[in-house]
XYZ file of C-alpha atoms in Angstrom:
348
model
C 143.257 24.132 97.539
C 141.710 27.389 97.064
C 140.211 28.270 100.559
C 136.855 30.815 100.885
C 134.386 31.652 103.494
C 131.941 28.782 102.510
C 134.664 26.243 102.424
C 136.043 27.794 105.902
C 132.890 27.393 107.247
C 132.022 24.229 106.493
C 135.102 22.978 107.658
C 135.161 24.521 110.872
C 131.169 22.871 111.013
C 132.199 19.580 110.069
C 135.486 19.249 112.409
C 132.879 20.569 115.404
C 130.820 17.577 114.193
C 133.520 14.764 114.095
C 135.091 15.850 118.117
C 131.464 16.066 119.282
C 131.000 12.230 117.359
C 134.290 10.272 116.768
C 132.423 7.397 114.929
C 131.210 9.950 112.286
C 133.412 9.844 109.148
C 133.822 13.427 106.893
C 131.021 12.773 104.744
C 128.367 11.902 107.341
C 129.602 15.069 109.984
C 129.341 17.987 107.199
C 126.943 19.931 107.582
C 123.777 19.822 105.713
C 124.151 21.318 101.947
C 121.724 23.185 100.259
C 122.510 24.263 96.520
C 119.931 27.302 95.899
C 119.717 29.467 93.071
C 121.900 32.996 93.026
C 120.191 36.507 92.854
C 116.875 36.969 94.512
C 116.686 33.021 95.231
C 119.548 33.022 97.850
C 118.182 36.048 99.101
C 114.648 34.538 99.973
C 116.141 31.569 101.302
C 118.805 33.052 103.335
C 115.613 35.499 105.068
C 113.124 33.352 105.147
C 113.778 29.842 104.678
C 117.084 28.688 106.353
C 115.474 30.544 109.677
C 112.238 28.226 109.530
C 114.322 25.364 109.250
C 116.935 25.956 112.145
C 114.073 27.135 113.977
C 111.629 23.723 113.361
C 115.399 21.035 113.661
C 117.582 23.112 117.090
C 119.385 25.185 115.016
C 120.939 22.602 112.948
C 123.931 23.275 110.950
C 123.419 23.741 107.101
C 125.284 25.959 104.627
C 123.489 27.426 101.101
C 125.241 26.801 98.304
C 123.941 29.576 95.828
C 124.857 27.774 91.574
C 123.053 27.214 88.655
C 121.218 23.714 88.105
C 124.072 23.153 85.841
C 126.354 23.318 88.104
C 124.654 21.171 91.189
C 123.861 18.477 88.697
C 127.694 18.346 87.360
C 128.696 18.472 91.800
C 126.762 15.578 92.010
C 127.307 13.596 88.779
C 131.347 14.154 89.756
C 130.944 12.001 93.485
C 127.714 10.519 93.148
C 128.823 7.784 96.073
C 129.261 11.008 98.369
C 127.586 13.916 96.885
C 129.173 17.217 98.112
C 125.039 18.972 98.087
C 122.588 16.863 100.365
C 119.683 19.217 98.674
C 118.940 20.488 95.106
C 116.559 22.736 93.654
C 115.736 22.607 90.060
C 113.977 24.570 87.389
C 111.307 21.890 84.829
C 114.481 21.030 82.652
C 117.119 20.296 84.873
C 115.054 17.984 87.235
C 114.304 15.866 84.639
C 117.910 15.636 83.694
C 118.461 15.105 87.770
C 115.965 12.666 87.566
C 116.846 10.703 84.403
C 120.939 10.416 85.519
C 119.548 8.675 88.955
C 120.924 11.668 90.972
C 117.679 12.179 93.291
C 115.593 9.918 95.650
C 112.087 9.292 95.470
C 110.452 11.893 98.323
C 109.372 9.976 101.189
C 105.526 11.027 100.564
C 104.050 8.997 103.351
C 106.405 10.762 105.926
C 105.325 14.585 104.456
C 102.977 16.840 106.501
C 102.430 19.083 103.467
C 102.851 16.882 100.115
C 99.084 16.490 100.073
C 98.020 19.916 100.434
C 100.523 21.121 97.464
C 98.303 22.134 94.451
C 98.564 18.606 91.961
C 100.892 20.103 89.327
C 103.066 20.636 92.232
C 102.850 16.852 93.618
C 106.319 15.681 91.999
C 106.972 12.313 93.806
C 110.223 12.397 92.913
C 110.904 16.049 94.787
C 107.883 18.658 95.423
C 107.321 21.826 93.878
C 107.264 24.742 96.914
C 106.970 27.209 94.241
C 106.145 28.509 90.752
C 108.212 30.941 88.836
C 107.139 33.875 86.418
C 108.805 35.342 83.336
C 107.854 38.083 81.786
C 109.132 41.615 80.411
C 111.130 43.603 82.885
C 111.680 47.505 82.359
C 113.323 50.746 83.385
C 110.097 53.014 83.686
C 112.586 56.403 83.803
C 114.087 55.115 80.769
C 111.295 53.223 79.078
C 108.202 55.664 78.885
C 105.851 53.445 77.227
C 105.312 50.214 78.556
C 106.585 46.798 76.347
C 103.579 44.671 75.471
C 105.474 41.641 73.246
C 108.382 40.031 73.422
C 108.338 41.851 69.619
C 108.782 45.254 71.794
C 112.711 44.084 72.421
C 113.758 44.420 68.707
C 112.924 48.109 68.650
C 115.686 50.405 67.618
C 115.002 52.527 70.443
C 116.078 50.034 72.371
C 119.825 50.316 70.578
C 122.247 48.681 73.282
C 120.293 48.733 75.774
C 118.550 45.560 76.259
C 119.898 42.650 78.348
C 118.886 38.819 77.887
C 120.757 35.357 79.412
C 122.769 32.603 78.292
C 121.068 29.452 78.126
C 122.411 27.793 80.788
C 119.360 29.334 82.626
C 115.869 28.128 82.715
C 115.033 32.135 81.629
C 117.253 32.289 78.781
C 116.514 29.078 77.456
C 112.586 29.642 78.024
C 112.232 32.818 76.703
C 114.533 31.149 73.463
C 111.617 28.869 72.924
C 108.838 31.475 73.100
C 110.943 34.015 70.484
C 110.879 31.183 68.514
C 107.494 30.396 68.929
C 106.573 33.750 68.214
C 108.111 33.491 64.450
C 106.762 29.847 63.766
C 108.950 27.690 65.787
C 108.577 25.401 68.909
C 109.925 23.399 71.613
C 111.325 20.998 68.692
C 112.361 23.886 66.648
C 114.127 26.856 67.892
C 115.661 28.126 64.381
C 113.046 30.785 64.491
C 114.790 31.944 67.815
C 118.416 31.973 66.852
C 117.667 34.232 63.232
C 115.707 36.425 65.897
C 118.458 36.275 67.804
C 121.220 37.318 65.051
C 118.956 40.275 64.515
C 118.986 41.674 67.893
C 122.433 41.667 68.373
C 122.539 45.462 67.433
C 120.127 46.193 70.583
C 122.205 43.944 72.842
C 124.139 46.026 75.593
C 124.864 42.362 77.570
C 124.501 38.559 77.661
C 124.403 38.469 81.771
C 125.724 34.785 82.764
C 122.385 33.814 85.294
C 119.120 36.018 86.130
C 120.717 37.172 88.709
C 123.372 38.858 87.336
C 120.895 40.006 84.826
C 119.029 41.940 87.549
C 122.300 43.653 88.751
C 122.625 44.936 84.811
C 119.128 47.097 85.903
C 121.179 47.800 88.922
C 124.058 49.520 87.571
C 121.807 50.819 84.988
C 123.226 49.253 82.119
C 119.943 47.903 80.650
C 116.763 49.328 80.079
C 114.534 46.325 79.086
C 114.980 42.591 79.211
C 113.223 39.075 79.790
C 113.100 38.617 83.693
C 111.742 36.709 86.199
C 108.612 38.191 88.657
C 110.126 38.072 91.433
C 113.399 39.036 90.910
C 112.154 41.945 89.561
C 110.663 42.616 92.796
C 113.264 42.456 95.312
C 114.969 44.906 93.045
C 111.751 47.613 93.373
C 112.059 46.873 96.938
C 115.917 48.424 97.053
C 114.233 51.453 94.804
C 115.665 50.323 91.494
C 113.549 51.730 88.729
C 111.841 48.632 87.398
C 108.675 47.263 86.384
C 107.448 43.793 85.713
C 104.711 43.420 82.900
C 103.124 40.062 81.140
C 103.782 39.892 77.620
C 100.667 39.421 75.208
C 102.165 36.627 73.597
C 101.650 34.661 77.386
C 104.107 34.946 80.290
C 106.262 31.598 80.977
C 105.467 30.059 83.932
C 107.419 27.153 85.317
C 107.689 24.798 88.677
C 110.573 24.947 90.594
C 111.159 21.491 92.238
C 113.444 20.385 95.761
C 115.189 17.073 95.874
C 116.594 15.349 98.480
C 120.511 13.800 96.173
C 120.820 10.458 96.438
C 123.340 9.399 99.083
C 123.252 11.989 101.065
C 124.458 11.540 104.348
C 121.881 14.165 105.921
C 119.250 12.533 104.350
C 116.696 13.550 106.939
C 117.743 16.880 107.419
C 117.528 17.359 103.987
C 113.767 16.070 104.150
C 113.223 18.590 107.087
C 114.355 21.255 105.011
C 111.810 20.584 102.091
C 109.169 19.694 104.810
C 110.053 23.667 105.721
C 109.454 24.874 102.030
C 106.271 23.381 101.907
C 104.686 24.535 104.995
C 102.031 27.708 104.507
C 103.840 30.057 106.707
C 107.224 29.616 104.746
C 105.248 30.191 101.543
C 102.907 32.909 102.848
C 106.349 35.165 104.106
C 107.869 34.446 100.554
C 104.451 35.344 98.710
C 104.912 38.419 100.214
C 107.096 41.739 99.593
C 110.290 42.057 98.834
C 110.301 38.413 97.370
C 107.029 37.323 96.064
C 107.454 34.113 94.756
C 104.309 32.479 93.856
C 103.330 29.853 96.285
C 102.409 26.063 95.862
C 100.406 25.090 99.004
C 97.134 24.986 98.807
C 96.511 26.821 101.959
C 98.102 29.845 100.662
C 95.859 32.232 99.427
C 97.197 34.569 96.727
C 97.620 38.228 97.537
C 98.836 41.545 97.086
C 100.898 42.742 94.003
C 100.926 38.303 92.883
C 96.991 38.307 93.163
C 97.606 42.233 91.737
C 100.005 41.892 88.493
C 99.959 37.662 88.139
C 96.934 35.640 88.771
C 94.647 35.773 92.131
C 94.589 32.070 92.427
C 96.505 29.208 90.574
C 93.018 28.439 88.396
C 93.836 31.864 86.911
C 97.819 31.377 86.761
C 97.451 27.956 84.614
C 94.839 29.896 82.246
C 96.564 32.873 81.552
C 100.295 31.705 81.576
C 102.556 29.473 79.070
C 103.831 26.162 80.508
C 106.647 24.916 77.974
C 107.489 21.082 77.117
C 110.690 20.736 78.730
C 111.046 16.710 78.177
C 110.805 17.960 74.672
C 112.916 21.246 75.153
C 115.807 19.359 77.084
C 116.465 16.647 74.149
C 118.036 18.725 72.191
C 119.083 21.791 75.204
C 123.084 20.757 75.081
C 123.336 21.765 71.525
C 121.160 25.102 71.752
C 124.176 25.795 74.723
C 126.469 25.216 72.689
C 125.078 26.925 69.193
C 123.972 30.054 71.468
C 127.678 30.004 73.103
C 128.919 30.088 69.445
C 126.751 32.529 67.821
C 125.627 35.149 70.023
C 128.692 37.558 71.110
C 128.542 41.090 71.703
């Protein structure tokens, strides 16, 4: 049994449980689970997020879980009768796959304070969207003097081993995939295009980072100069002093819902509702619209400022005009075998 400081402390959480409630079997005394995203993701929610919700519920006990939709979906698929995550969060693609394998429950609308002021692409009945993701072109502005303008600007030879992209495991890697393809003729049902685009910037490649966050650490440790990235990961990095800029291609930056589900059989199945009820509320949002994390909020309450209202869009009207929203019931039936083909073909 391999033993780390999650596991420790959800043990420790869950035996304090069971003596404080003999009738309580292992499954219903753990501790609230809450599988997050890594990088800038776990960072807001660890800040901002987890507080509110201790805060709102007398400090109850929860751990995050920071993995890749991938991975939370393949947790849960593996003990579906008691699923090790109570709540999942999940770029377009993935929640439908959550969805479709009967993984999630319905969201108790009736019982939500906030589901009715959510904006109505984010009105998901079967888990809300507290927030919308951006992804654009990210840049070193030391090493990158002029600023990229296309997704076109990554196959430049000055840019010789020294740009960065993701596997497709990601919602980035596999969105940007689709708009590269786009760019040279292709679409959702037709990512050739993409993968001969691919082939051809091999030469510029200096890494194929494994999630966005480990992407943003390649900028970090000043690896990469230029790469696809998402808005607000982009920011928390300025925020450490990272030399890094954030700009929307012309071709249309992706823009995409990320959704919170409540995993079916949970045995903290109200907690878990509490939780979401916490990511929906305008002060959670309004915090996380702000610096270092700026993630673009949901609630209708929320009015759009600073460097989002700045760079992005000053309201959501704007956002859904000037931003790409992909097809991803059409992207995801044929996602598996882009996976694989990309985990195949494109080694540096």
């Amino acid at each position: 049994m391999i033993l780390n400081r999650r596991s420790l402390m959800t043990t420790a959480l869950t035996l304090g449980a069971m003596k404080a409630f003999p009738g309580l079997s292992f499954a219903q005394a753990r501790p609230l689970v809450f599988a997050t995203f890594t990088g800038s993701w776990e960072e807001a929610h660890k800040a901002v997020l987890v507080p509110a919700f201790r805060k709102a519920n007398a400090d109850a006990a929860m751990v995050l879980d920071p993995m890749l939709s991938v991975d939370q979906i393949a947790k849960v698929n593996a003990a579906k009768a008691n699923p090790p995550i109570d709540v999942m969060l999940h770029d377009p693609g993935p929640a439908l796959v959550a969805i479709g394998q009967d993984l999630v429950e319905p969201y108790p609308v009736e019982k939500s304070a906030y589901y009715k002021d959510l904006i109505g692409e984010a009105q998901e009945p079967m888990g809300p969207a507290p927030f919308f993701q951006v992804v654009g072109l990210t840049y070193n502005p030391e090493a990158v003097k002029t600023p990229p303008t296309s997704w076109a600007d990554l196959w430049k030879p000055e840019f010789k081993g020294r740009v960065g992209i993701t596997n497709l495991n990601s919602t980035l890697g596999t969105g940007w995939l689709v708009e590269i393809a786009k760019m040279r003729g292709g679409s959702e049902a037709n990512v050739d295009p993409g993968f001969k685009a691919l082939e051809e910037l091999k030469p510029n490649l200096a890494a194929v980072a494994a999630n966005p966050g480990a992407l943003a650490t390649l900028f970090q440790q000043g690896q990469i100069d230029i790469s696809p990235g998402n808005f607000n990961a982009i920011q928390i990095l300025k925020a450490r002093g990272v030399p890094v800029e954030f700009v929307a291609p012309k071709e249309g930056a992706i823009a995409f819902k990320t959704t919170i589900h409540i995993v079916k059989n949970s045995p903290n199945r109200e907690l878990a509702f509490k939780l979401i009820e916490a990511a929906l509320t305008p002060e959670v949002q309004t915090t996380l619209m702000n610096p270092p994390y700026l993630i673009v909020p949901t609630n209708s309450k929320v009015t759009m400022g600073g460097e989002i209202a700045r760079v992005l869009a000053k309201d959501t009207a704007e956002l859904k005009q000037k931003f790409v929203f992909q097809d991803w019931k059409k992207i995801n039936e044929q996602r598996s075998a882009w996976i694989e083909r990309f985990n195949r073909e494109i080694k540096i």
